[in-house]
Amino acid sequence: MQIAFHIGANCTDEDRLIKSLLKNADVFLKEQIAVPGPGRYRKLIRETIAALKGAKPADDTRNILLDTIVENDNIGRVVLSNGNFICIPPRIFDHGLLYSQAGPKARALRQLFPKDDITLFMGIRNPATFLQETFLRSNAKTIDEYLGIMRATEIQWSDMIRRIREDAPDVALTVWCNEDAPLLWEQIMREISGVNPDTPIVGGLDMLATIISRDGMQLLHTKLQSQPPQSAADMHEMIAEIWETHALDDQVEDEINQPELDPALLEQMTEMYDADVAKIASMHGVKLLLPFD
């Protein structure tokens, strides 16, 4: 069995990915791909992992879980999603690390499904905007309190990914930048579902529709009908042109309004993010999705 698990990160797609995938559930099912509703597995997997406390599960745990999660027996791939799988926002910087539980959670998931082919999928985002958005969902009074012993400039996604790879070395990761998601949305859907490349799917523009005006979306649909793109890069170019001229400014620009995140720090964090993404691209066992690629 192939198990594709979208694990976040927090404050990236806000469950849009699973909603887009569920629009195609019947289409996927024809190719033996199951996309169960989150209510069937989020609490179940979370409570099972918590109850085990790192111990090895009983031999029949895997079959019991899959029998509960998947209704159809003739399934070769299961797609799951939980943006809070690693932890909830208030605990992201526990123990002086970005997602200190990332490695243990990946290892626990591998233990639940020991003989299955597991791939983790994750969107990341600029640490500056990520820090503000997750801070606003915490109970901390200041960003310094929220970070604890960490510094804002120590937030590195590559370090978290390295720890996942160390704790679950046979679990592959597919990663993308949330800033690129409107361009990559259909590709992300296809990667996580494993659907045949020639199978038509819907929802590939769902993320773009949240940041583009209605006129812009209508123009894009017109162009797609009159000038069908011949490649993913062509599609990205077409979307980028519409994005540039019809973006909804209040949806595209992340306004940073926390006094602790001054312009100099934001610039430094953004430069570090660019370098970190380049590092992730070279990591073994990690597939980085990039537009125009």
PDB file of C-alpha atoms in Angstrom, residues 54-267:
ATOM      1  CA  GLY A  54       6.944   5.669  21.104  1.00  0.00           C
ATOM      2  CA  ALA A  55       6.399   1.957  21.681  1.00  0.00           C
ATOM      3  CA  LYS A  56       5.998  -0.508  18.832  1.00  0.00           C
ATOM      4  CA  PRO A  57       2.311  -1.050  17.936  1.00  0.00           C
ATOM      5  CA  ALA A  58       0.652  -4.448  18.032  1.00  0.00           C
ATOM      6  CA  ASP A  59       0.944  -6.507  14.851  1.00  0.00           C
ATOM      7  CA  ASP A  60      -2.680  -5.972  13.865  1.00  0.00           C
ATOM      8  CA  THR A  61      -2.702  -2.187  14.428  1.00  0.00           C
ATOM      9  CA  ARG A  62      -1.929  -1.366  10.817  1.00  0.00           C
ATOM     10  CA  ASN A  63      -4.798  -3.448   9.432  1.00  0.00           C
ATOM     11  CA  ILE A  64      -7.256  -2.133  12.006  1.00  0.00           C
ATOM     12  CA  LEU A  65      -6.369   1.451  11.134  1.00  0.00           C
ATOM     13  CA  LEU A  66      -6.667   0.954   7.380  1.00  0.00           C
ATOM     14  CA  ASP A  67      -9.953  -0.949   7.739  1.00  0.00           C
ATOM     15  CA  THR A  68     -11.319   2.055   9.623  1.00  0.00           C
ATOM     16  CA  ILE A  69      -9.894   4.688   7.297  1.00  0.00           C
ATOM     17  CA  VAL A  70     -10.545   3.079   3.900  1.00  0.00           C
ATOM     18  CA  GLU A  71     -13.928   1.649   2.923  1.00  0.00           C
ATOM     19  CA  ASN A  72     -12.903   0.043  -0.363  1.00  0.00           C
ATOM     20  CA  ASP A  73     -10.682  -3.072  -0.264  1.00  0.00           C
ATOM     21  CA  ASN A  74      -9.412  -2.615  -3.821  1.00  0.00           C
ATOM     22  CA  ILE A  75      -7.103   0.307  -3.028  1.00  0.00           C
ATOM     23  CA  GLY A  76      -3.422   0.756  -3.819  1.00  0.00           C
ATOM     24  CA  ARG A  77      -2.851   4.289  -2.519  1.00  0.00           C
ATOM     25  CA  VAL A  78      -4.327   6.293   0.345  1.00  0.00           C
ATOM     26  CA  VAL A  79      -4.065  10.083   0.576  1.00  0.00           C
ATOM     27  CA  LEU A  80      -4.237  11.634   4.053  1.00  0.00           C
ATOM     28  CA  SER A  81      -3.852  15.227   5.218  1.00  0.00           C
ATOM     29  CA  ASN A  82      -3.469  16.941   8.577  1.00  0.00           C
ATOM     30  CA  GLY A  83      -1.895  20.385   8.810  1.00  0.00           C
ATOM     31  CA  ASN A  84      -1.526  19.940  12.568  1.00  0.00           C
ATOM     32  CA  PHE A  85      -0.038  16.444  12.346  1.00  0.00           C
ATOM     33  CA  ILE A  86       3.327  17.392  13.847  1.00  0.00           C
ATOM     34  CA  CYS A  87       1.901  19.779  16.432  1.00  0.00           C
ATOM     35  CA  ILE A  88      -0.424  22.723  16.965  1.00  0.00           C
ATOM     36  CA  PRO A  89       0.912  26.303  16.572  1.00  0.00           C
ATOM     37  CA  PRO A  90       1.580  26.989  20.279  1.00  0.00           C
ATOM     38  CA  ARG A  91       4.080  24.105  20.388  1.00  0.00           C
ATOM     39  CA  ILE A  92       6.009  24.721  17.157  1.00  0.00           C
ATOM     40  CA  PHE A  93       9.120  26.030  18.955  1.00  0.00           C
ATOM     41  CA  ASP A  94       9.120  23.686  21.959  1.00  0.00           C
ATOM     42  CA  HIS A  95      12.550  22.610  23.228  1.00  0.00           C
ATOM     43  CA  GLY A  96      14.364  25.263  21.207  1.00  0.00           C
ATOM     44  CA  LEU A  97      13.721  23.634  17.821  1.00  0.00           C
ATOM     45  CA  LEU A  98      11.439  24.233  14.865  1.00  0.00           C
ATOM     46  CA  TYR A  99       8.993  21.330  15.169  1.00  0.00           C
ATOM     47  CA  SER A 100      10.931  19.293  17.698  1.00  0.00           C
ATOM     48  CA  GLN A 101       8.374  16.472  17.252  1.00  0.00           C
ATOM     49  CA  ALA A 102       8.798  16.242  13.476  1.00  0.00           C
ATOM     50  CA  GLY A 103      11.265  13.359  13.614  1.00  0.00           C
ATOM     51  CA  PRO A 104       9.457  11.352  16.313  1.00  0.00           C
ATOM     52  CA  LYS A 105       6.102  11.840  14.560  1.00  0.00           C
ATOM     53  CA  ALA A 106       7.522  10.620  11.244  1.00  0.00           C
ATOM     54  CA  ARG A 107       9.041   7.614  13.009  1.00  0.00           C
ATOM     55  CA  ALA A 108       5.731   6.896  14.756  1.00  0.00           C
ATOM     56  CA  LEU A 109       3.883   7.005  11.437  1.00  0.00           C
ATOM     57  CA  ARG A 110       6.394   4.586   9.945  1.00  0.00           C
ATOM     58  CA  GLN A 111       5.854   2.238  12.902  1.00  0.00           C
ATOM     59  CA  LEU A 112       2.088   2.310  12.372  1.00  0.00           C
ATOM     60  CA  PHE A 113       2.494   1.297   8.723  1.00  0.00           C
ATOM     61  CA  PRO A 114       5.783  -0.656   8.806  1.00  0.00           C
ATOM     62  CA  LYS A 115       5.577  -2.357   5.421  1.00  0.00           C
ATOM     63  CA  ASP A 116       3.828   0.357   3.438  1.00  0.00           C
ATOM     64  CA  ASP A 117       5.389   2.860   1.049  1.00  0.00           C
ATOM     65  CA  ILE A 118       5.044   6.195   2.855  1.00  0.00           C
ATOM     66  CA  THR A 119       5.699   9.621   1.374  1.00  0.00           C
ATOM     67  CA  LEU A 120       5.293  12.832   3.360  1.00  0.00           C
ATOM     68  CA  PHE A 121       4.191  16.044   1.666  1.00  0.00           C
ATOM     69  CA  MET A 122       4.745  19.481   3.138  1.00  0.00           C
ATOM     70  CA  GLY A 123       4.460  23.126   2.215  1.00  0.00           C
ATOM     71  CA  ILE A 124       6.895  25.552   3.838  1.00  0.00           C
ATOM     72  CA  ARG A 125       6.865  29.349   3.884  1.00  0.00           C
ATOM     73  CA  ASN A 126       9.046  32.365   4.565  1.00  0.00           C
ATOM     74  CA  PRO A 127       9.949  32.107   8.280  1.00  0.00           C
ATOM     75  CA  ALA A 128       9.086  35.796   8.752  1.00  0.00           C
ATOM     76  CA  THR A 129       5.446  35.426   7.714  1.00  0.00           C
ATOM     77  CA  PHE A 130       5.282  31.930   9.208  1.00  0.00           C
ATOM     78  CA  LEU A 131       6.442  33.274  12.568  1.00  0.00           C
ATOM     79  CA  GLN A 132       3.860  36.034  12.616  1.00  0.00           C
ATOM     80  CA  GLU A 133       0.947  33.815  11.595  1.00  0.00           C
ATOM     81  CA  THR A 134       1.735  31.008  14.018  1.00  0.00           C
ATOM     82  CA  PHE A 135       2.416  33.517  16.825  1.00  0.00           C
ATOM     83  CA  LEU A 136      -1.079  34.952  16.333  1.00  0.00           C
ATOM     84  CA  ARG A 137      -2.477  31.450  16.924  1.00  0.00           C
ATOM     85  CA  SER A 138      -0.520  30.927  20.109  1.00  0.00           C
ATOM     86  CA  ASN A 139      -1.149  32.145  23.644  1.00  0.00           C
ATOM     87  CA  ALA A 140       2.153  34.022  23.830  1.00  0.00           C
ATOM     88  CA  LYS A 141       2.161  37.749  24.517  1.00  0.00           C
ATOM     89  CA  THR A 142       5.295  38.494  22.495  1.00  0.00           C
ATOM     90  CA  ILE A 143       7.233  36.810  19.707  1.00  0.00           C
ATOM     91  CA  ASP A 144      10.245  36.451  21.993  1.00  0.00           C
ATOM     92  CA  GLU A 145       8.069  34.600  24.491  1.00  0.00           C
ATOM     93  CA  TYR A 146       6.709  32.440  21.688  1.00  0.00           C
ATOM     94  CA  LEU A 147      10.175  31.540  20.384  1.00  0.00           C
ATOM     95  CA  GLY A 148      11.491  30.692  23.847  1.00  0.00           C
ATOM     96  CA  ILE A 149      15.211  30.017  23.656  1.00  0.00           C
ATOM     97  CA  MET A 150      15.224  30.189  19.852  1.00  0.00           C
ATOM     98  CA  ARG A 151      15.984  33.245  17.758  1.00  0.00           C
ATOM     99  CA  ALA A 152      13.990  34.217  14.693  1.00  0.00           C
ATOM    100  CA  THR A 153      17.095  33.835  12.529  1.00  0.00           C
ATOM    101  CA  GLU A 154      17.485  30.212  13.656  1.00  0.00           C
ATOM    102  CA  ILE A 155      14.302  29.056  11.918  1.00  0.00           C
ATOM    103  CA  GLN A 156      15.508  26.657   9.234  1.00  0.00           C
ATOM    104  CA  TRP A 157      13.213  24.241   7.429  1.00  0.00           C
ATOM    105  CA  SER A 158      16.195  22.210   6.252  1.00  0.00           C
ATOM    106  CA  ASP A 159      17.057  21.357   9.851  1.00  0.00           C
ATOM    107  CA  MET A 160      13.555  20.048  10.490  1.00  0.00           C
ATOM    108  CA  ILE A 161      13.648  18.015   7.267  1.00  0.00           C
ATOM    109  CA  ARG A 162      17.061  16.616   8.226  1.00  0.00           C
ATOM    110  CA  ARG A 163      15.628  15.367  11.528  1.00  0.00           C
ATOM    111  CA  ILE A 164      12.709  13.712   9.738  1.00  0.00           C
ATOM    112  CA  ARG A 165      15.136  11.961   7.414  1.00  0.00           C
ATOM    113  CA  GLU A 166      17.233  10.774  10.356  1.00  0.00           C
ATOM    114  CA  ASP A 167      14.257   9.388  12.279  1.00  0.00           C
ATOM    115  CA  ALA A 168      12.526   7.855   9.248  1.00  0.00           C
ATOM    116  CA  PRO A 169      15.228   7.397   6.593  1.00  0.00           C
ATOM    117  CA  ASP A 170      13.068   5.305   4.261  1.00  0.00           C
ATOM    118  CA  VAL A 171      10.240   7.858   4.221  1.00  0.00           C
ATOM    119  CA  ALA A 172      10.579  10.235   1.265  1.00  0.00           C
ATOM    120  CA  LEU A 173       9.493  13.882   1.409  1.00  0.00           C
ATOM    121  CA  THR A 174       7.996  16.135  -1.230  1.00  0.00           C
ATOM    122  CA  VAL A 175       8.256  19.828  -0.378  1.00  0.00           C
ATOM    123  CA  TRP A 176       7.101  23.092  -1.941  1.00  0.00           C
ATOM    124  CA  CYS A 177       7.145  26.760  -0.961  1.00  0.00           C
ATOM    125  CA  ASN A 178       3.731  28.051  -0.017  1.00  0.00           C
ATOM    126  CA  GLU A 179       4.503  31.248  -1.919  1.00  0.00           C
ATOM    127  CA  ASP A 180       4.623  29.145  -5.114  1.00  0.00           C
ATOM    128  CA  ALA A 181       1.507  27.078  -4.346  1.00  0.00           C
ATOM    129  CA  PRO A 182      -0.892  29.047  -6.609  1.00  0.00           C
ATOM    130  CA  LEU A 183       1.361  28.145  -9.559  1.00  0.00           C
ATOM    131  CA  LEU A 184       1.977  24.563  -8.478  1.00  0.00           C
ATOM    132  CA  TRP A 185      -1.456  23.582  -7.175  1.00  0.00           C
ATOM    133  CA  GLU A 186      -2.426  21.091  -9.864  1.00  0.00           C
ATOM    134  CA  GLN A 187       1.061  19.576  -9.800  1.00  0.00           C
ATOM    135  CA  ILE A 188       0.867  19.232  -6.018  1.00  0.00           C
ATOM    136  CA  MET A 189      -2.516  17.528  -6.352  1.00  0.00           C
ATOM    137  CA  ARG A 190      -1.142  15.111  -8.925  1.00  0.00           C
ATOM    138  CA  GLU A 191       2.018  14.385  -6.941  1.00  0.00           C
ATOM    139  CA  ILE A 192       0.205  13.543  -3.725  1.00  0.00           C
ATOM    140  CA  SER A 193      -2.614  11.587  -5.380  1.00  0.00           C
ATOM    141  CA  GLY A 194      -0.385   9.672  -7.772  1.00  0.00           C
ATOM    142  CA  VAL A 195      -3.114   9.930 -10.419  1.00  0.00           C
ATOM    143  CA  ASN A 196      -2.275   9.119 -14.030  1.00  0.00           C
ATOM    144  CA  PRO A 197      -0.771  12.201 -15.734  1.00  0.00           C
ATOM    145  CA  ASP A 198      -3.403  12.020 -18.479  1.00  0.00           C
ATOM    146  CA  THR A 199      -6.374  11.836 -16.115  1.00  0.00           C
ATOM    147  CA  PRO A 200      -8.370  15.098 -16.083  1.00  0.00           C
ATOM    148  CA  ILE A 201      -8.844  16.533 -12.592  1.00  0.00           C
ATOM    149  CA  VAL A 202     -10.601  19.604 -11.213  1.00  0.00           C
ATOM    150  CA  GLY A 203      -9.458  22.090  -8.581  1.00  0.00           C
ATOM    151  CA  GLY A 204      -6.046  22.816 -10.048  1.00  0.00           C
ATOM    152  CA  LEU A 205      -6.708  26.551  -9.855  1.00  0.00           C
ATOM    153  CA  ASP A 206      -8.323  26.579  -6.395  1.00  0.00           C
ATOM    154  CA  MET A 207      -5.379  28.215  -4.656  1.00  0.00           C
ATOM    155  CA  LEU A 208      -4.946  30.796  -7.407  1.00  0.00           C
ATOM    156  CA  ALA A 209      -8.620  31.751  -7.138  1.00  0.00           C
ATOM    157  CA  THR A 210      -8.022  32.968  -3.575  1.00  0.00           C
ATOM    158  CA  ILE A 211      -5.545  35.643  -4.676  1.00  0.00           C
ATOM    159  CA  ILE A 212      -6.756  36.623  -8.166  1.00  0.00           C
ATOM    160  CA  SER A 213      -9.730  38.796  -9.072  1.00  0.00           C
ATOM    161  CA  ARG A 214     -12.768  37.283 -10.772  1.00  0.00           C
ATOM    162  CA  ASP A 215     -11.878  39.126 -13.956  1.00  0.00           C
ATOM    163  CA  GLY A 216      -8.407  37.643 -13.785  1.00  0.00           C
ATOM    164  CA  MET A 217      -9.734  34.129 -13.349  1.00  0.00           C
ATOM    165  CA  GLN A 218     -12.134  34.598 -16.246  1.00  0.00           C
ATOM    166  CA  LEU A 219      -9.284  35.843 -18.438  1.00  0.00           C
ATOM    167  CA  LEU A 220      -7.181  32.832 -17.477  1.00  0.00           C
ATOM    168  CA  HIS A 221      -9.967  30.383 -18.332  1.00  0.00           C
ATOM    169  CA  THR A 222     -10.402  32.104 -21.693  1.00  0.00           C
ATOM    170  CA  LYS A 223      -6.675  31.828 -22.420  1.00  0.00           C
ATOM    171  CA  LEU A 224      -6.594  28.187 -21.368  1.00  0.00           C
ATOM    172  CA  GLN A 225      -9.344  27.398 -23.850  1.00  0.00           C
ATOM    173  CA  SER A 226      -7.863  29.375 -26.738  1.00  0.00           C
ATOM    174  CA  GLN A 227      -4.181  28.692 -26.053  1.00  0.00           C
ATOM    175  CA  PRO A 228      -3.858  25.384 -24.155  1.00  0.00           C
ATOM    176  CA  PRO A 229      -0.384  25.229 -22.539  1.00  0.00           C
ATOM    177  CA  GLN A 230       1.914  22.573 -23.919  1.00  0.00           C
ATOM    178  CA  SER A 231       3.863  22.034 -20.705  1.00  0.00           C
ATOM    179  CA  ALA A 232       3.809  22.774 -16.983  1.00  0.00           C
ATOM    180  CA  ALA A 233       6.251  25.641 -17.550  1.00  0.00           C
ATOM    181  CA  ASP A 234       3.893  27.139 -20.161  1.00  0.00           C
ATOM    182  CA  MET A 235       1.050  26.882 -17.661  1.00  0.00           C
ATOM    183  CA  HIS A 236       3.127  28.589 -14.995  1.00  0.00           C
ATOM    184  CA  GLU A 237       4.013  31.405 -17.382  1.00  0.00           C
ATOM    185  CA  MET A 238       0.365  31.950 -18.233  1.00  0.00           C
ATOM    186  CA  ILE A 239      -0.665  31.997 -14.569  1.00  0.00           C
ATOM    187  CA  ALA A 240       2.205  34.326 -13.675  1.00  0.00           C
ATOM    188  CA  GLU A 241       1.086  36.869 -16.272  1.00  0.00           C
ATOM    189  CA  ILE A 242      -2.451  36.918 -14.874  1.00  0.00           C
ATOM    190  CA  TRP A 243      -1.123  36.995 -11.313  1.00  0.00           C
ATOM    191  CA  GLU A 244       0.972  40.070 -12.059  1.00  0.00           C
ATOM    192  CA  THR A 245      -1.942  42.096 -13.415  1.00  0.00           C
ATOM    193  CA  HIS A 246      -4.970  40.794 -11.503  1.00  0.00           C
ATOM    194  CA  ALA A 247      -3.708  39.914  -8.030  1.00  0.00           C
ATOM    195  CA  LEU A 248      -5.769  40.896  -4.994  1.00  0.00           C
ATOM    196  CA  ASP A 249      -3.224  42.958  -3.068  1.00  0.00           C
ATOM    197  CA  ASP A 250      -4.734  42.238   0.336  1.00  0.00           C
ATOM    198  CA  GLN A 251      -4.415  38.494  -0.333  1.00  0.00           C
ATOM    199  CA  VAL A 252      -0.957  38.479  -1.921  1.00  0.00           C
ATOM    200  CA  GLU A 253       1.004  40.807   0.331  1.00  0.00           C
ATOM    201  CA  ASP A 254       1.649  39.462   3.825  1.00  0.00           C
ATOM    202  CA  GLU A 255       1.613  42.518   6.057  1.00  0.00           C
ATOM    203  CA  ILE A 256       4.072  42.163   8.916  1.00  0.00           C
ATOM    204  CA  ASN A 257       2.863  44.286  11.815  1.00  0.00           C
ATOM    205  CA  GLN A 258       4.696  42.853  14.802  1.00  0.00           C
ATOM    206  CA  PRO A 259       7.157  45.414  16.237  1.00  0.00           C
ATOM    207  CA  GLU A 260       9.716  42.702  16.991  1.00  0.00           C
ATOM    208  CA  LEU A 261       9.908  41.874  13.275  1.00  0.00           C
ATOM    209  CA  ASP A 262      11.563  45.043  11.991  1.00  0.00           C
ATOM    210  CA  PRO A 263      12.417  45.565   8.289  1.00  0.00           C
ATOM    211  CA  ALA A 264      16.099  44.657   8.707  1.00  0.00           C
ATOM    212  CA  LEU A 265      15.216  41.386  10.420  1.00  0.00           C
ATOM    213  CA  LEU A 266      12.590  40.577   7.795  1.00  0.00           C
ATOM    214  CA  GLU A 267      15.117  41.106   5.018  1.00  0.00           C
TER     215      GLU A 267
END
